[in-house]
Coordinates of C-alpha atoms in Angstrom, one line a residue:
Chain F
X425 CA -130.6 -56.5 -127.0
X426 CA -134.4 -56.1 -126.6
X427 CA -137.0 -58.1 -125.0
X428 CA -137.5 -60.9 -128.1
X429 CA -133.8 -61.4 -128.4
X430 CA -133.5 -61.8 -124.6
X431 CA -136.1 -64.7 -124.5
X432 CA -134.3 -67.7 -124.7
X433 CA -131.4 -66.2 -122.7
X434 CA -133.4 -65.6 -119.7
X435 CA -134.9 -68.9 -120.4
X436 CA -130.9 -70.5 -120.7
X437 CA -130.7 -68.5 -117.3
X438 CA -133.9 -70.0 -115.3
X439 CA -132.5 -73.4 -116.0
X440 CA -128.6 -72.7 -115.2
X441 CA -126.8 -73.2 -118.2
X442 CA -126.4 -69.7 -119.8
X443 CA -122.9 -68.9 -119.9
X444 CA -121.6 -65.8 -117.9
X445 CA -121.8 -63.4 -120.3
X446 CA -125.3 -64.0 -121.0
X447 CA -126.6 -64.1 -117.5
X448 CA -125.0 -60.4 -116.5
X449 CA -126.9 -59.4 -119.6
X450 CA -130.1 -61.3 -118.6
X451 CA -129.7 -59.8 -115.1
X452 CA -129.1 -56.4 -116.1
X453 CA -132.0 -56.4 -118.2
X454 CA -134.1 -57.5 -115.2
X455 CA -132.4 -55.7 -113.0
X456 CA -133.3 -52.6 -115.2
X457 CA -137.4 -53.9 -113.9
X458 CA -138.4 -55.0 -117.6
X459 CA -141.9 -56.8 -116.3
X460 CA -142.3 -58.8 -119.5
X461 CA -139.2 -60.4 -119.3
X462 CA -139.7 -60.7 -115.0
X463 CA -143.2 -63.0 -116.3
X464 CA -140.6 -64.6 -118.5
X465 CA -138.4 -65.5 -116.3
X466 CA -140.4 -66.5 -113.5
X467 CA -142.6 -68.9 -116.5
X468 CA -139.1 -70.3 -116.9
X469 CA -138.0 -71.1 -113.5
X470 CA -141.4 -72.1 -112.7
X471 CA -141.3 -75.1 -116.0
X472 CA -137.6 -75.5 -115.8
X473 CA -137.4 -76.4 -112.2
X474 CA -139.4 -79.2 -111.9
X475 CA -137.6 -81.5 -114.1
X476 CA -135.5 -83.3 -111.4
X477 CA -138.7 -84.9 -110.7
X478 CA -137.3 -87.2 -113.7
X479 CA -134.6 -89.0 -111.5
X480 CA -136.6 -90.6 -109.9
X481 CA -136.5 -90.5 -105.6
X482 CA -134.2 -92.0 -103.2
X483 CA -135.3 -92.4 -99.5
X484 CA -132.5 -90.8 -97.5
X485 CA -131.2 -92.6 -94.8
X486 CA -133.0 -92.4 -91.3
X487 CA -130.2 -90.6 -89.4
X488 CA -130.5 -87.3 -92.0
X489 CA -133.8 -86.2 -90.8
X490 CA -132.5 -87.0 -87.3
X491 CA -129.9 -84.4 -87.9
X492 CA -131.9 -81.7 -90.0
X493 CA -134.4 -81.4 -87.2
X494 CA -131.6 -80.7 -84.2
X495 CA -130.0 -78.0 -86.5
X496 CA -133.5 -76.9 -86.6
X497 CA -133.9 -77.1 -83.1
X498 CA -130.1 -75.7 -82.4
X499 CA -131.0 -72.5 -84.6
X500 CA -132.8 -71.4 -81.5
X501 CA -135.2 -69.5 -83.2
X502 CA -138.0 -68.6 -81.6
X503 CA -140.9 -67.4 -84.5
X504 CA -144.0 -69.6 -83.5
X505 CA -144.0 -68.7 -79.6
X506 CA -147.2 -66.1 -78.9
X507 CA -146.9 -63.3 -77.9
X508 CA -147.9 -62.5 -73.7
X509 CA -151.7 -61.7 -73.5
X510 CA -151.9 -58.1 -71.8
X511 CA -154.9 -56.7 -71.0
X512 CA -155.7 -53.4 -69.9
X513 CA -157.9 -52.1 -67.6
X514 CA -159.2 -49.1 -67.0
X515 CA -158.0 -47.4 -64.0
X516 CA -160.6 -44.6 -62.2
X517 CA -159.2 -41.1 -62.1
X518 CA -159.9 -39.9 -58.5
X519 CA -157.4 -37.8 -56.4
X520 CA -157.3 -40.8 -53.8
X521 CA -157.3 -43.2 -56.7
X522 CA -154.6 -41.1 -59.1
X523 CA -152.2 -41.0 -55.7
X524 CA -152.6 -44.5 -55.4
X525 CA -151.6 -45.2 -58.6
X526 CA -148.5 -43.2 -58.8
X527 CA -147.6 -44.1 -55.2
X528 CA -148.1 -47.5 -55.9
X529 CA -149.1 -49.0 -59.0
X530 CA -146.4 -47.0 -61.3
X531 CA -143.7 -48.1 -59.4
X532 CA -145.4 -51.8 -59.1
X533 CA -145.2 -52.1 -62.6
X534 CA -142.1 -50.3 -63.3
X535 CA -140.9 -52.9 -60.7
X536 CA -142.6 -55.9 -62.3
X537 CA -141.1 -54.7 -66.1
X538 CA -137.8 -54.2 -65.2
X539 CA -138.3 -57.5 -63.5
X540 CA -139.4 -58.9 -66.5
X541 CA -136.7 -57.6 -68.5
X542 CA -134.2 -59.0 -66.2
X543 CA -135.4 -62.6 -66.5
X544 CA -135.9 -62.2 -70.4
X545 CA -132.3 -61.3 -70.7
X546 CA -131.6 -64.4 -68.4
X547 CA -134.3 -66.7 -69.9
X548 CA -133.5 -66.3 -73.2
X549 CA -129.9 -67.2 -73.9
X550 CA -131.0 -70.2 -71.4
X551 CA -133.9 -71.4 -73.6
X552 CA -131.5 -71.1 -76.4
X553 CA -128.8 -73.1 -74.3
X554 CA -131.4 -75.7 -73.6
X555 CA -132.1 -75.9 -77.1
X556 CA -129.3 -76.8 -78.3
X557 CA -128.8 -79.4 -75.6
X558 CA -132.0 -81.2 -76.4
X559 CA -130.5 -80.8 -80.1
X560 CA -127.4 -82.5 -79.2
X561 CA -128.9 -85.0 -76.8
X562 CA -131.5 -86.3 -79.4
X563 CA -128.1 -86.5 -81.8
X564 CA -126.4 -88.7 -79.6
X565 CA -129.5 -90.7 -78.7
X566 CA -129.7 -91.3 -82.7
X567 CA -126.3 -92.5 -82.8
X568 CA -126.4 -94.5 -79.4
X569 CA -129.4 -96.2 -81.2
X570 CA -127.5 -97.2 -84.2
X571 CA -124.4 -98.7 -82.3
X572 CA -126.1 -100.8 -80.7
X573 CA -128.1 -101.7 -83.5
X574 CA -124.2 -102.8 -84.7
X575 CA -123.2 -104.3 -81.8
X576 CA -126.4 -106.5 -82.2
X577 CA -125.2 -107.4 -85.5
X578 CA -121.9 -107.5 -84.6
X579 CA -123.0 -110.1 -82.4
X580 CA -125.0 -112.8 -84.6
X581 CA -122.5 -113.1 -86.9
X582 CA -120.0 -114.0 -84.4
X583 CA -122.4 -116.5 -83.5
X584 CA -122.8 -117.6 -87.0
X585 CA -119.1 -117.9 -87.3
X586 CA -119.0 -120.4 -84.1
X587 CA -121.9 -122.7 -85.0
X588 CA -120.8 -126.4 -87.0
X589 CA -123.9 -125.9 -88.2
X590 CA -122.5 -123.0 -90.9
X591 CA -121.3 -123.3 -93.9
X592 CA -118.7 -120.7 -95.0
X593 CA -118.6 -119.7 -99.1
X594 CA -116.6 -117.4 -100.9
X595 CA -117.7 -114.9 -103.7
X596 CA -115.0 -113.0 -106.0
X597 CA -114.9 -110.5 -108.3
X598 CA -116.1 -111.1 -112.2
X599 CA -116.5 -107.7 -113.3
X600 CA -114.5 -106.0 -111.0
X601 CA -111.9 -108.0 -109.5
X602 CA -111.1 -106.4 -105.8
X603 CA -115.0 -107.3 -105.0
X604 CA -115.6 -110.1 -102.9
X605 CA -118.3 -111.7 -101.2
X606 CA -119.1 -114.1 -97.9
X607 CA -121.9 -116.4 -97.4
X608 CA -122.2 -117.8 -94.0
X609 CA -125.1 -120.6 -94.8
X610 CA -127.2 -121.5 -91.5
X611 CA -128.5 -124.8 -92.2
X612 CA -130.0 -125.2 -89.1
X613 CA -132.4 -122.1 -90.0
X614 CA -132.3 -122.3 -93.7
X615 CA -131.0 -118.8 -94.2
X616 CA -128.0 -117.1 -96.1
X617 CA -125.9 -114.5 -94.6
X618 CA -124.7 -113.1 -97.2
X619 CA -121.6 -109.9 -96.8
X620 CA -120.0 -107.9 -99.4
X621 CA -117.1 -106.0 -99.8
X622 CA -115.7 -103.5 -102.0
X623 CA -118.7 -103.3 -104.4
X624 CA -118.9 -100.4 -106.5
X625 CA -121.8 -97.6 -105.0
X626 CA -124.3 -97.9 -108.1
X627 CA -126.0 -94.9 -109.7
X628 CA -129.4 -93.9 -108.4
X629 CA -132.0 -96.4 -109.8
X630 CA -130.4 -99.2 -109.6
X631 CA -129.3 -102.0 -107.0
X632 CA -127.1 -105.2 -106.3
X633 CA -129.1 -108.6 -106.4
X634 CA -128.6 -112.0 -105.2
X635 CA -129.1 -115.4 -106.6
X636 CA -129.4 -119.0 -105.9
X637 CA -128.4 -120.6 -109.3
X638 CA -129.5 -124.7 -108.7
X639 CA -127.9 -127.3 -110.9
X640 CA -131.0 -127.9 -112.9
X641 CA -130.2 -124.1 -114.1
X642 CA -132.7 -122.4 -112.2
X643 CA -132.1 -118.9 -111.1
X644 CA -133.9 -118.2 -107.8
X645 CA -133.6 -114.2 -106.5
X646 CA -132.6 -114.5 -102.9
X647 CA -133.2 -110.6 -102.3
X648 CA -131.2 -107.2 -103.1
X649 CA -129.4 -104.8 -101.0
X650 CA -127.4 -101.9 -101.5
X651 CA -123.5 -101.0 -100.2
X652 CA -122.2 -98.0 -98.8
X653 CA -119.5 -95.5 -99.9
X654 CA -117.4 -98.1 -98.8
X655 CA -118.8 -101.0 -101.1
X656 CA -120.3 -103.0 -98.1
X657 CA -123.7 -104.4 -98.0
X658 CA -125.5 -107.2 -96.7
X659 CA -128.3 -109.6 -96.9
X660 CA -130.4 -112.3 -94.9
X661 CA -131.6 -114.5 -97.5
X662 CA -134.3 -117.3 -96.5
X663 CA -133.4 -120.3 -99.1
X664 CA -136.7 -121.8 -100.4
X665 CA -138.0 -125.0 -99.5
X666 CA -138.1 -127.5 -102.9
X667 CA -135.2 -126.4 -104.1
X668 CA -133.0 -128.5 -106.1
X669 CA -129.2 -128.6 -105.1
X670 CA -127.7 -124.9 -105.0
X671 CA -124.6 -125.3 -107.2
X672 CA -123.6 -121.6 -107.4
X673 CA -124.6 -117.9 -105.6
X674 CA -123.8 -115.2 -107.9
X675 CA -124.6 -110.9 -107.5
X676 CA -125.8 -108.6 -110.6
X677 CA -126.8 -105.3 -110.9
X678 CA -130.4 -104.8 -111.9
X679 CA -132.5 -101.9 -111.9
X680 CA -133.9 -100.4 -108.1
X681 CA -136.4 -103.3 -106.7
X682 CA -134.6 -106.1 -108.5
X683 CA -135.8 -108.3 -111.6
X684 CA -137.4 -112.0 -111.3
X685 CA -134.4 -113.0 -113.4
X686 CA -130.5 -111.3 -113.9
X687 CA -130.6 -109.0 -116.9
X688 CA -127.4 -107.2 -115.8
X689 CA -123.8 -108.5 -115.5
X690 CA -122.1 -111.1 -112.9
X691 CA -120.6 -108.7 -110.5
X692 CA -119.1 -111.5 -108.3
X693 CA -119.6 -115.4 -107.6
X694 CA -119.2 -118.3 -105.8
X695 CA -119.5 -121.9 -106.5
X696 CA -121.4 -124.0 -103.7
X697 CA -119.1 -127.0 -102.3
X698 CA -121.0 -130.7 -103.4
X699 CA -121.6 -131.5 -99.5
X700 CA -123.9 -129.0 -98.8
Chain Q
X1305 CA -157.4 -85.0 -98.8
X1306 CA -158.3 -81.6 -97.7
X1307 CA -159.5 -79.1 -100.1
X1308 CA -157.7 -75.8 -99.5
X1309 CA -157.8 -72.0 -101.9
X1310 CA -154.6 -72.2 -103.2
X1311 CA -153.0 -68.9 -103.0
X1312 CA -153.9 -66.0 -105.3
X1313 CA -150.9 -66.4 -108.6
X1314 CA -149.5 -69.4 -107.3
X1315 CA -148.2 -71.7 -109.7
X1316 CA -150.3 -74.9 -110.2
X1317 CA -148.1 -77.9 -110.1
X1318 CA -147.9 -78.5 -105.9
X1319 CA -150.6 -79.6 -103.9
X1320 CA -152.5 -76.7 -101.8
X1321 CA -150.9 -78.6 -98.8
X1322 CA -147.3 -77.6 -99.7
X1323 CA -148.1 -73.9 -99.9
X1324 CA -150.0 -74.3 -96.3
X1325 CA -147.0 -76.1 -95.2
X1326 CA -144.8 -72.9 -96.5
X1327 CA -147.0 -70.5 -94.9
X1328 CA -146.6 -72.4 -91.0
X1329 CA -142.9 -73.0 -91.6
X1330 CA -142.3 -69.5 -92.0
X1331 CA -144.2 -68.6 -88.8
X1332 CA -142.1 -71.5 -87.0
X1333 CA -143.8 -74.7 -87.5
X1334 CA -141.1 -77.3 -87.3
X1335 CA -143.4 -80.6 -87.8
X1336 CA -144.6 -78.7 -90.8
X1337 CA -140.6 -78.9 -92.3
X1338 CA -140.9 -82.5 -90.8
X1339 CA -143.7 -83.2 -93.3
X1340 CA -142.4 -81.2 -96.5
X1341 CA -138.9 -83.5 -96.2
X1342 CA -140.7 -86.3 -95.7
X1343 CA -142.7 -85.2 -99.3
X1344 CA -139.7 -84.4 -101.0
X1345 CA -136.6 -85.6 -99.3
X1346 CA -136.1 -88.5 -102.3
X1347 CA -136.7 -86.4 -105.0
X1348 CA -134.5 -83.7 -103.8
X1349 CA -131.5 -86.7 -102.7
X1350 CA -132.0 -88.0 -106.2
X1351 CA -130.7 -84.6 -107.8
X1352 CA -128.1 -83.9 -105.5
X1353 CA -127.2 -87.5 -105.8
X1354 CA -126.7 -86.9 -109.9
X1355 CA -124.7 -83.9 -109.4
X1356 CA -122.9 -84.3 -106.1
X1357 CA -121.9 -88.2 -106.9
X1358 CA -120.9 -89.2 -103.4
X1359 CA -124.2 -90.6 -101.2
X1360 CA -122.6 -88.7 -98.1
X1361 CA -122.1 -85.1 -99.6
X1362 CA -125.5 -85.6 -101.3
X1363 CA -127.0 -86.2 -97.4
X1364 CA -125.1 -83.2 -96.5
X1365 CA -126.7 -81.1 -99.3
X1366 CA -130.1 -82.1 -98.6
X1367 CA -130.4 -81.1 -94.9
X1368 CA -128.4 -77.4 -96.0
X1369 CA -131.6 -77.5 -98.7
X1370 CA -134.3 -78.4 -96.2
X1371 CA -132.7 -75.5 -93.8
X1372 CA -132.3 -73.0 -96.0
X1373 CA -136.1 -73.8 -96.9
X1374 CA -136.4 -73.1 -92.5
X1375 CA -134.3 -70.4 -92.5
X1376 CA -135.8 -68.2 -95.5
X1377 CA -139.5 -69.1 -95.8
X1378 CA -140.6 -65.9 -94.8
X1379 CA -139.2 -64.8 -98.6
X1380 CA -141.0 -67.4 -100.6
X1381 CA -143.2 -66.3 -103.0
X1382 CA -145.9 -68.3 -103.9
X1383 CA -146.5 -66.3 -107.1
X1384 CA -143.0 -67.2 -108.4
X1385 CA -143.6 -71.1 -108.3
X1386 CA -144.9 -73.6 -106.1
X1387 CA -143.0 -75.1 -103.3
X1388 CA -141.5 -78.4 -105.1
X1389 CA -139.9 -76.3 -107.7
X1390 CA -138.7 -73.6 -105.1
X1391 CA -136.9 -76.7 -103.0
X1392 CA -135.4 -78.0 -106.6
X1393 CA -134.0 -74.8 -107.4
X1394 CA -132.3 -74.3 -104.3
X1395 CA -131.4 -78.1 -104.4
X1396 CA -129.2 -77.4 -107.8
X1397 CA -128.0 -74.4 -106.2
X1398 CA -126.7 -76.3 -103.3
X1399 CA -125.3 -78.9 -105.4
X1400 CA -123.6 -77.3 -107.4
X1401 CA -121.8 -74.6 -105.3
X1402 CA -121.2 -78.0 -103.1
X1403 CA -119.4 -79.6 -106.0
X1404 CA -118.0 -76.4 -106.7
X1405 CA -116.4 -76.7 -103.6
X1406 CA -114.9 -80.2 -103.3
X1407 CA -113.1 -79.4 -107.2
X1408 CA -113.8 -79.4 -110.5
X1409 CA -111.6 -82.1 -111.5
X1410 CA -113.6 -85.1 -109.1
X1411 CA -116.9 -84.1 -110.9
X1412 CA -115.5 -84.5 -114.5
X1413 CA -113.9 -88.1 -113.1
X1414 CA -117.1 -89.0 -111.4
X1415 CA -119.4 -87.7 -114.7
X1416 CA -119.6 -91.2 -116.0
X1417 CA -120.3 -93.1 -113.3
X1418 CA -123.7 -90.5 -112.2
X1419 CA -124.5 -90.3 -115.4
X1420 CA -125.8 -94.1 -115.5
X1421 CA -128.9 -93.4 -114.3
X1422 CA -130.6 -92.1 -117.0
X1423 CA -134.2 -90.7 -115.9
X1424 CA -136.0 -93.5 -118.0
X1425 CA -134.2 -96.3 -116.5
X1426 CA -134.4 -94.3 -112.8
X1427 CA -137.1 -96.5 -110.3
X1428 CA -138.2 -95.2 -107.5
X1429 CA -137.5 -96.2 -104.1
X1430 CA -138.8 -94.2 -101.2
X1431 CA -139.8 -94.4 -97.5
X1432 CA -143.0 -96.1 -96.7
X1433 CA -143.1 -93.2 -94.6
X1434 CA -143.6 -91.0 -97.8
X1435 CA -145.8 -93.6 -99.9
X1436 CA -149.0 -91.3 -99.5
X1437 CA -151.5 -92.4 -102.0
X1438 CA -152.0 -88.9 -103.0
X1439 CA -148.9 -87.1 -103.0
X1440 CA -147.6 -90.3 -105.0
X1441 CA -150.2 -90.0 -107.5
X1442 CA -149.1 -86.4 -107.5
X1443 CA -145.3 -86.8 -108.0
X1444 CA -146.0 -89.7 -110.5
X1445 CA -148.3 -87.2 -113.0
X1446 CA -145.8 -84.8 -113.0
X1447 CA -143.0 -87.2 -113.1
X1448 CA -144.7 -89.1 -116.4
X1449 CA -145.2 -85.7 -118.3
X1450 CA -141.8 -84.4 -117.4
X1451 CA -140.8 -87.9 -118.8
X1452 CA -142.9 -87.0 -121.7
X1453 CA -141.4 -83.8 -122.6
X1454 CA -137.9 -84.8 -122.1
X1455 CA -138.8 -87.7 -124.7
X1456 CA -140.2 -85.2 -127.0
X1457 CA -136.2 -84.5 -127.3
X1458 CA -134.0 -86.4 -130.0
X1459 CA -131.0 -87.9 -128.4
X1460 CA -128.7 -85.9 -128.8
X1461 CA -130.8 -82.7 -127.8
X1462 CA -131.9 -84.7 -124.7
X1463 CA -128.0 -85.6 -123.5
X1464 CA -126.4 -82.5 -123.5
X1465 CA -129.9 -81.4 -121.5
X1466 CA -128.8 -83.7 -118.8
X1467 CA -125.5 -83.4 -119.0
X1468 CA -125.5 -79.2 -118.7
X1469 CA -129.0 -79.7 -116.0
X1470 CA -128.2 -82.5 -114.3
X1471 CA -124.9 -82.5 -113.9
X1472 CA -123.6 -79.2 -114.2
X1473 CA -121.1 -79.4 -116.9
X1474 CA -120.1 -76.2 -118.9
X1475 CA -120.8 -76.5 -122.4
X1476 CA -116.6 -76.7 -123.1
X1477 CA -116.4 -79.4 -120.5
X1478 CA -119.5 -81.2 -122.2
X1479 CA -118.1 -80.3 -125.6
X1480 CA -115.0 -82.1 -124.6
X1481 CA -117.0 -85.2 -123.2
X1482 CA -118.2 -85.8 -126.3
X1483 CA -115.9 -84.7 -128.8
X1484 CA -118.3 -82.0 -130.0
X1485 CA -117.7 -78.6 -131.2
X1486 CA -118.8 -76.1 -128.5
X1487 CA -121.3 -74.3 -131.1
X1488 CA -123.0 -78.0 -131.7
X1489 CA -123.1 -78.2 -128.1
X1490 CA -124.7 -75.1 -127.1
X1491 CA -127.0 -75.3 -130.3
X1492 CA -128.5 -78.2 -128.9
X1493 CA -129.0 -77.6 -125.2
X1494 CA -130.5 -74.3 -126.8
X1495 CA -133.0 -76.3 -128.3
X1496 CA -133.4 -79.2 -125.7
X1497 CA -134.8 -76.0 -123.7
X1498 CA -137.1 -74.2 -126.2
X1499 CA -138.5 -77.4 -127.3
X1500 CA -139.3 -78.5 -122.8
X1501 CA -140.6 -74.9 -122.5
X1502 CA -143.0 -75.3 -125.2
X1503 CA -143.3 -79.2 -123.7
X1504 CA -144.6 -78.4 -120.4
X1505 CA -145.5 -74.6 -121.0
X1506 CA -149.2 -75.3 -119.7
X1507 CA -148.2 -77.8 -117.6
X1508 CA -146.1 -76.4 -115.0
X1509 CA -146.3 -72.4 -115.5
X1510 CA -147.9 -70.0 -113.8
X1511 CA -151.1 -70.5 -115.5
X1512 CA -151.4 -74.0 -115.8
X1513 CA -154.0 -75.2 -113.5
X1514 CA -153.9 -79.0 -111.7

């Protein structure tokens, strides 16, 4: 195959979808140091690679950077430290001078190197020892920081659950029907605690919304959140002031930031018991 | 935003910043990996996301990317391509073998599902951290001409793009996702690619100029 023929194989190559076959050809042709088709391949890779961009982001989740920067640490690598500033001096050649220095300047620093290379070989698997510790103790000073952050939460709930002033609903699943959903309505404050359970994980780009639906058929966003692997999520919702009677709370899936009103499908819902 | 001489050959397409931020992480500047994730840490989560499928393994992926980025920035090249398309090549890399790893068989059940996000409909969400007026306006050209190209597609061209790019289906496993012959298949993604390269040939190669 020449260069023409190999053009849009290299360029099936830069983007990952040539088949086998064609990429030990590509490679062997570039391999063989062709320079118009190394320009053409790196054009490729160079256009090609960029296209992710088109997903879109999503913001990782506070802990992974936590983590990337103590394996960092751990690595123990060492590249930015500078390197010891030695000056020389000039020494004065003399007899009484040269007999001083090999009496006692030569051994002085003979002394002082081997010294030095004594403390390197101690310091150094040290430093790397105490890198990894910090690495480990900022780890488990990120998760301390995040239990407690549950235990917190942990915490008002259970309060939640004790106060007369609560009102308990219950979401189920339309769409899917293991889903479910709690609210635990503070009157007292005017809020909406809202849990889920066993929600689907949505694609990237989109997210679960709530909704007070009011018996004049208003539907009032009350926020959105997102669930785990696991399908949990939650929300504290404030319910607006001026609202007419909240008849039913109900959860769509709308695109990433939520939509003033549901465009997507009922995932689970709840109606809201006359007293309250 | 300060003005820096990008690099002799580099590819246009990254701020000056990013290659400066290349040059101190290979001589050992952690804070300066600190910064590049914090740049590109939603982006590169949002591919590994579309091909990995699962929200922990994609985590997982993205800090093997961001160290391998640590590790081996001494062998970047700026001439080859600027640093947000060096980290997005290694982020498909990752994915992939990552997906590679865990089976074939969970990313063909889990195709569907990833596949619901389709670029267009895809929003944004990212740190306020990383809401830098500049690098946003940055990532938000790029992303609209990307956008651009990719609708330059037909359809059908444009699906079996994503479907062989994004998530690293064969062209027999995508042929048998959509009932296709394998020839159609490949035909297409064939020209999907020819008609991007001549989409954002200017744009993003080494002679395009920001």
């Amino acid at each position: 195959m020449n260069c023409d023929e190999l053009s849009d194989l290299i360029l099936f190559h830069a983007g990952g979808v040539a088949e086998e076959e064609e990429s030990r050809r590509v490679l062997a042709h570039l391999e063989a140091g062709c320079p118009r088709c190394a320009g053409r391949f790196a054009e490729s890779r160079a256009i090609l690679a960029p296209l992710p961009l088109a997903l879109g982001s999503v913001a990782p989740g506070a802990d992974v950077r936590l983590r990337l920067m103590a394996k960092v640490a751990a690595a123990g690598r060492d590249r930015g430290r500078p390197e010891p500033d030695v000056v020389s001096r000039g020494i004065k050649t003399s007899d009484a001078s040269t007999r001083f220095v090999r009496m006692w300047v030569v051994p002085s620093i003979a002394a002082a190197l081997a010294a030095a290379f004594v403390g390197l070989a101690v310091y150094t698997p040290m430093n790397r020892d105490r890198l990894a510790l910090e690495a480990r103790i900022a780890q488990q000073e990120g998760r301390l920081r995040t239990l407690q952050s549950e235990v917190e939460r942990a915490k008002r709930t259970l309060q939640l659950l004790r106060s007369p002033a609560v009102q308990v609903v219950s979401l189920s699943g339309a769409e899917t029907p293991r889903a479910a959903g709690r609210i635990l309505w503070d009157k007292s404050r005017r809020q909406w605690h809202f849990f889920a359970a066993d929600l689907q994980p949505l694609p990237p780009g989109r997210t679960y919304q709530l909704w007070f639906i009011t018996g004049d058929q208003r539907m009032v966003s009350a926020g959105t959140f997102d669930v785990d692997d696991s399908g949990q999520g939650e929300l504290v919702a404030s319910v607006p002031e001026g609202l007419a009677p909240i008849v039913l709370a109900a959860v769509t899936d709308e695109p990433a930031g939520g939509m003033p009103q549901p465009t997507g499908k009922i995932q689970i819902k709840g109606e809201i018991p006359a007293s309250s | 935003m300060t003005e820096e001489t990008v690099p002799p050959n580099a590819a246009s397409g990254g701020t000056a910043d990013d290659f400066t931020l290349m040059r101190a992480i290979a001589s050992g500047d952690a804070s300066s990996l600190a910064t590049l994730y914090d740049r590109y840490s939603g982006v590169v989560l949002g591919l590994c996301l579309r091909i990995v499928g699962s929200r922990a393994e994609a985590e997982e992926v993205l800090i093997d990317v961001f160290f391998q980025v640590w590790e081996q920035a001494d062998r970047y090249e700026p001439g080859r391509g600027n640093p947000a398309a060096y980290i997005l090549t290694i982020t498909r890399s990752r994915a992939v073998d990552r997906v590679r790893a865990l089976g074939r068989r969970r990313r063909l059940d889990v195709g569907e599902e990833r596949r619901g996000a389709t670029p267009k409909g895809a929003t944004r969400r990212i740190s306020e951290e990383q809401a830098a007026p500049f690098r946003d306006a940055w990532l938000s050209e790029r992303r609209s001409r990307i956008e651009t190209a990719l609708g330059g597609l037909d359809p059908a061209q444009r699906r079996v793009v994503e479907m062989s790019f994004f998530d690293d289906l064969s062209h027999s496993e995508i042929a048998e996702q959509l009932r296709e012959p394998l020839g159609t298949v490949k035909t297409r993604i064939r020209q999907g690619l020819i008609r991007l390269r001549q989409g954002l040939r200017g744009q993003f190669g080494p002679e395009a100029r920001s």
